[in-house]
PDB file of C-alpha atoms in Angstrom:
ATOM      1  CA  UNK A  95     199.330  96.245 -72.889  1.00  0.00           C
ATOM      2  CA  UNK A  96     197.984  92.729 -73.415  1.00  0.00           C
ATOM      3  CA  UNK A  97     199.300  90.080 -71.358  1.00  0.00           C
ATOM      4  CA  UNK A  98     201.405  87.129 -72.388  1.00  0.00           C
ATOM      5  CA  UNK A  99     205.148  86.723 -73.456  1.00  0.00           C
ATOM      6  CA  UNK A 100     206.977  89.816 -74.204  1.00  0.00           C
ATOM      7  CA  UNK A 101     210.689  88.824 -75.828  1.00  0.00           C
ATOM      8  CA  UNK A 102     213.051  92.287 -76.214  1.00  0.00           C
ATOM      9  CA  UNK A 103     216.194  92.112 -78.372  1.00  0.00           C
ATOM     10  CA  UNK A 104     218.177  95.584 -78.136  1.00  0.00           C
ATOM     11  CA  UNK A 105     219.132  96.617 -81.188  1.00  0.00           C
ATOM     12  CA  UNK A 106     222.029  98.936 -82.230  1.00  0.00           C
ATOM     13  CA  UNK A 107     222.041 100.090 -85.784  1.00  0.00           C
ATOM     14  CA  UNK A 108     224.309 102.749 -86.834  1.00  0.00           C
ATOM     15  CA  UNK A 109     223.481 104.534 -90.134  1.00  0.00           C
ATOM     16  CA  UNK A 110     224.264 107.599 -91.892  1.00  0.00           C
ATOM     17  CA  UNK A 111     222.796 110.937 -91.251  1.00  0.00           C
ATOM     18  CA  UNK A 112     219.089 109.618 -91.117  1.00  0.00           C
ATOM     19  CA  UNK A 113     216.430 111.388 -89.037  1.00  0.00           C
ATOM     20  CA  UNK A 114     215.203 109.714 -86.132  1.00  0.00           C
ATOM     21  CA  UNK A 115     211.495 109.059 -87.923  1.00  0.00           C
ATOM     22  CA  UNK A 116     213.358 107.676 -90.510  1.00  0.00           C
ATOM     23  CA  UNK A 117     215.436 105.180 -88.909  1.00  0.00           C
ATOM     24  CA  UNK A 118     212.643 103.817 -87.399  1.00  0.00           C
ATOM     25  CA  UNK A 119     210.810 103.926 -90.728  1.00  0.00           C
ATOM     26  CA  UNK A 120     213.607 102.064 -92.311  1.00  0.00           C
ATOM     27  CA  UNK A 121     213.575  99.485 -89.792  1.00  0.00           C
ATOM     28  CA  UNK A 122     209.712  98.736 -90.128  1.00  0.00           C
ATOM     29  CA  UNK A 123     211.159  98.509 -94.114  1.00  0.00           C
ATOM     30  CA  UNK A 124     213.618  95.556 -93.465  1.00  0.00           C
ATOM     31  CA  UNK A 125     210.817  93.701 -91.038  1.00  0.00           C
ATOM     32  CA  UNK A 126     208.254  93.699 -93.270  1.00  0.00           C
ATOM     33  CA  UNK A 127     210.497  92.752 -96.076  1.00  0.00           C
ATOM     34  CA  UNK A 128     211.226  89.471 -94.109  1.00  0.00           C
ATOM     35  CA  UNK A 129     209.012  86.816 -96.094  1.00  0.00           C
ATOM     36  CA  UNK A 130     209.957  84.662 -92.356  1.00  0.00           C
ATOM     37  CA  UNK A 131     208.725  87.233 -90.004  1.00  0.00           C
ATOM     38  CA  UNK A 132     206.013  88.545 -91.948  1.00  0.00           C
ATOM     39  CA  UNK A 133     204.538  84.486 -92.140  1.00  0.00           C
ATOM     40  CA  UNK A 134     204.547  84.976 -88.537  1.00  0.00           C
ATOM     41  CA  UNK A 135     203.102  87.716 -87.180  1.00  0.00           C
ATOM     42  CA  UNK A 136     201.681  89.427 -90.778  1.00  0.00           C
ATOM     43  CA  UNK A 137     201.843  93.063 -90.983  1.00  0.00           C
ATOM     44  CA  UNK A 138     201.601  93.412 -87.228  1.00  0.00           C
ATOM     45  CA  UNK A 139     204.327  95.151 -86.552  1.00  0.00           C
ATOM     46  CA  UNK A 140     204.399  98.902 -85.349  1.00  0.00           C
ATOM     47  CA  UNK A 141     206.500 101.610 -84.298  1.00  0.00           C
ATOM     48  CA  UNK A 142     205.882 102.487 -80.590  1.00  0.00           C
ATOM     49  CA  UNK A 143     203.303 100.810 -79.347  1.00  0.00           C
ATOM     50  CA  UNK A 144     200.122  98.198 -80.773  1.00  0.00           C
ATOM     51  CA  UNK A 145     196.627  98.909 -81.009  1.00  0.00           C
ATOM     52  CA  UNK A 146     194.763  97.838 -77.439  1.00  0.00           C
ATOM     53  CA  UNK A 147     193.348  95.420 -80.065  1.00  0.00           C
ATOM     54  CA  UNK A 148     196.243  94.096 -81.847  1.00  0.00           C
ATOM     55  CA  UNK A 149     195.922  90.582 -82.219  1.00  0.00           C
ATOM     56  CA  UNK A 150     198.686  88.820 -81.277  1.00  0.00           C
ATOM     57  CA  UNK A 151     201.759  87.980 -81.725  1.00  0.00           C
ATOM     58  CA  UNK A 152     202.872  91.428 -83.013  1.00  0.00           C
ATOM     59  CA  UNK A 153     205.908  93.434 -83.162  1.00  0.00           C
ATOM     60  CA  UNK A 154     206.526  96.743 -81.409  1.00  0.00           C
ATOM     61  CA  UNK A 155     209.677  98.821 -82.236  1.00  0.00           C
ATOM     62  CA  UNK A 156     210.783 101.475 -79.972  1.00  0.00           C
ATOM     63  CA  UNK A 157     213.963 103.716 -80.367  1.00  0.00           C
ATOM     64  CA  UNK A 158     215.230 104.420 -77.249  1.00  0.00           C
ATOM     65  CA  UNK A 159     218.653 106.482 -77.875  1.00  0.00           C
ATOM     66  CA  UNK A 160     220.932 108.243 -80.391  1.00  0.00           C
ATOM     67  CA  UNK A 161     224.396 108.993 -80.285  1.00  0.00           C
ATOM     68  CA  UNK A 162     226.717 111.378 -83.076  1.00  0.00           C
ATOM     69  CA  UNK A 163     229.476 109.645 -83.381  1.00  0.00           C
ATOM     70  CA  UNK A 164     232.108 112.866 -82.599  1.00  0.00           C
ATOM     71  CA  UNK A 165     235.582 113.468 -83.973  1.00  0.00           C
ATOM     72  CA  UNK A 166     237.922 116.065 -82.876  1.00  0.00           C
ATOM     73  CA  UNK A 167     236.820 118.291 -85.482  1.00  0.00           C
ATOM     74  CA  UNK A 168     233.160 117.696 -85.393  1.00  0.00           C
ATOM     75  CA  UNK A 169     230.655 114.817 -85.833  1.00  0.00           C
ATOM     76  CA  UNK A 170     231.280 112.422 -88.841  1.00  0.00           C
ATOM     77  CA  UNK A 171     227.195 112.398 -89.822  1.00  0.00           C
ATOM     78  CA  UNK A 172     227.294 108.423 -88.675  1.00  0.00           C
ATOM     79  CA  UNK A 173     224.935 107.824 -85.770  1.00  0.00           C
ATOM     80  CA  UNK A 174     224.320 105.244 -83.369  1.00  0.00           C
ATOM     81  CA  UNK A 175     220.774 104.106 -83.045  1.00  0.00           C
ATOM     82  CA  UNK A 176     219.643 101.994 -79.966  1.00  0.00           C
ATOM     83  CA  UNK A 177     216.070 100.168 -80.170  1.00  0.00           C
ATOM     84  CA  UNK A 178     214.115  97.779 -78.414  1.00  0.00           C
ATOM     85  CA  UNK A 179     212.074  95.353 -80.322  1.00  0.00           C
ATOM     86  CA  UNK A 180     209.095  94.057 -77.996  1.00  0.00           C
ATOM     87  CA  UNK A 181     207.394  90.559 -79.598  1.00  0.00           C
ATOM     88  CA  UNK A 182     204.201  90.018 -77.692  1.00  0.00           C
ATOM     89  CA  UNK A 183     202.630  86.602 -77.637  1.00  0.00           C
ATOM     90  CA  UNK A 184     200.526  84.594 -75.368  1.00  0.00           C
ATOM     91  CA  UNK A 185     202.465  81.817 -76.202  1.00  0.00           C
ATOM     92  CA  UNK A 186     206.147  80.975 -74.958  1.00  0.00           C
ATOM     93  CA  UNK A 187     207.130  79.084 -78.394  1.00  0.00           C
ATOM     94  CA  UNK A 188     205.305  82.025 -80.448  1.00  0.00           C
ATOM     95  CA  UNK A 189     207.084  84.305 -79.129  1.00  0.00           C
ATOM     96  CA  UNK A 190     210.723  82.712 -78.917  1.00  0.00           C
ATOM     97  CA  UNK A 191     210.371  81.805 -82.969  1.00  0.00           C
ATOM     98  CA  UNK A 192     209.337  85.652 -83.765  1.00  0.00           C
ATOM     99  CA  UNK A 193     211.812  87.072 -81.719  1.00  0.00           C
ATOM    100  CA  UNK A 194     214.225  84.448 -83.819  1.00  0.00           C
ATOM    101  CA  UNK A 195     212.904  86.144 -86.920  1.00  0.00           C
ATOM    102  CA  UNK A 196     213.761  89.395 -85.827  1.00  0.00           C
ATOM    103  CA  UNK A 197     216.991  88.536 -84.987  1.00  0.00           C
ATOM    104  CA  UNK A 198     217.790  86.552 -88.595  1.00  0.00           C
ATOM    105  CA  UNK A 199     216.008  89.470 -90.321  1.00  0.00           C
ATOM    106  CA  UNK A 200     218.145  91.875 -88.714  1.00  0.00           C
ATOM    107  CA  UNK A 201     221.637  90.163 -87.700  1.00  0.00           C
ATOM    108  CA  UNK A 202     224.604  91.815 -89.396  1.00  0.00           C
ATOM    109  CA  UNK A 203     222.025  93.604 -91.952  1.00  0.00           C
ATOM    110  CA  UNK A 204     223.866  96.112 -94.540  1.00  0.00           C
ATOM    111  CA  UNK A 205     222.473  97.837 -97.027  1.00  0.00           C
ATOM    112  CA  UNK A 206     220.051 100.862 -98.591  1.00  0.00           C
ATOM    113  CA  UNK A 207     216.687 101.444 -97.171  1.00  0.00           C
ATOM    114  CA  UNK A 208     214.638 103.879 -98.684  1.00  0.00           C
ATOM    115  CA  UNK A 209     217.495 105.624 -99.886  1.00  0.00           C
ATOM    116  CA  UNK A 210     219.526 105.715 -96.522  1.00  0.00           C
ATOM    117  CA  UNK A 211     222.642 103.500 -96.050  1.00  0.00           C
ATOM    118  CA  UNK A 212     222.452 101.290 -92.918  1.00  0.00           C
ATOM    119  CA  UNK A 213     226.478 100.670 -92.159  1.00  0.00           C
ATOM    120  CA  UNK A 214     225.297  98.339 -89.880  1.00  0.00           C
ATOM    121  CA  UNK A 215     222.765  96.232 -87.161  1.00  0.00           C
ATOM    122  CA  UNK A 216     223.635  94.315 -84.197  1.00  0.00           C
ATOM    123  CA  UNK A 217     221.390  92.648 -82.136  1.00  0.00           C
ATOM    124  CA  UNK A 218     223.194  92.703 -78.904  1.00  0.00           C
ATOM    125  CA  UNK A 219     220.804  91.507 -75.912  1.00  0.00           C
ATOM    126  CA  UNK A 220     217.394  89.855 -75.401  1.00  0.00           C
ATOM    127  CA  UNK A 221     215.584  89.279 -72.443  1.00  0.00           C
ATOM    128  CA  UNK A 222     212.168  86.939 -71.789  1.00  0.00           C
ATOM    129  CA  UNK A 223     209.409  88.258 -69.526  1.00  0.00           C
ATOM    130  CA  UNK A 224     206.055  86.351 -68.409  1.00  0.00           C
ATOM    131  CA  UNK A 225     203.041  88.645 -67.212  1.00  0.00           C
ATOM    132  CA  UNK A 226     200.172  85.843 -65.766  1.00  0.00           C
ATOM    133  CA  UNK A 227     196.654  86.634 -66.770  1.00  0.00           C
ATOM    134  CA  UNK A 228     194.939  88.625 -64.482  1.00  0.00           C
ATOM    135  CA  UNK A 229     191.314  87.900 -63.601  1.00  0.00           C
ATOM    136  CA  UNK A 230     188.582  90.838 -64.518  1.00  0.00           C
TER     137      UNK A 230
END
């Protein structure tokens, strides 16, 4: 991974029956759709992880856990989708101003993305970490 400033909002969205391929497809959709973000960091943003080469800043968008929401009679096809967004920078202000698109772009977002409906997105924590260059 290429050193520099790594910001990580969480993000919880919760959406209706979508696949776990698509969710994360769907929320590459509503990044890239953000004229802000995308005047930023381009089309660099992935699902997973970045190319060794990726020029930076970039995006990297990582779903780390589901949950079915359950009622006493079964699910109710609404799950719970927990991400982490890593912006990668090698500069502090770079990375604080993507990681502020990110969170506009994705804030409170409703809607229909590629034909699933997205109830809802919080962005609920973000954390800052510094990795020094390393000699070599």
């Amino acid at each position: 991974m290429a050193k520099g400033v790594f910001w990580w909002p969480e993000i919880l969205t919760r959406s209706w029956k979508m696949s776990d391929a698509r969710s994360s497809d769907n929320l590459i959709t509503i990044l890239s759709d953000d004229s802000n973000l995308t005047a930023l960091v381009g089309s660099r943003i992935s699902v997973g992880s970045a190319p060794q080469s990726a020029t930076m800043p970039f995006v990297v968008v990582t779903l780390m856990a589901t949950d079915e929401l359950q009622v006493l009679n079964g699910t109710i096809g609404t799950r719970i989708l927990n991400y982490d967004i890593d912006v990668v920078s090698q500069r502090s202000v770079v990375a604080e101003n993507v990681s502020s698109a990110v969170r506009a772009a994705l804030e409170n977002y409703t809607g229909t993305v590629n034909g699933d409906t997205i109830h809802m997105v919080n962005v609920f924590s973000e954390s800052c970490k510094y990795d020094s260059p390393q000699s070599g």
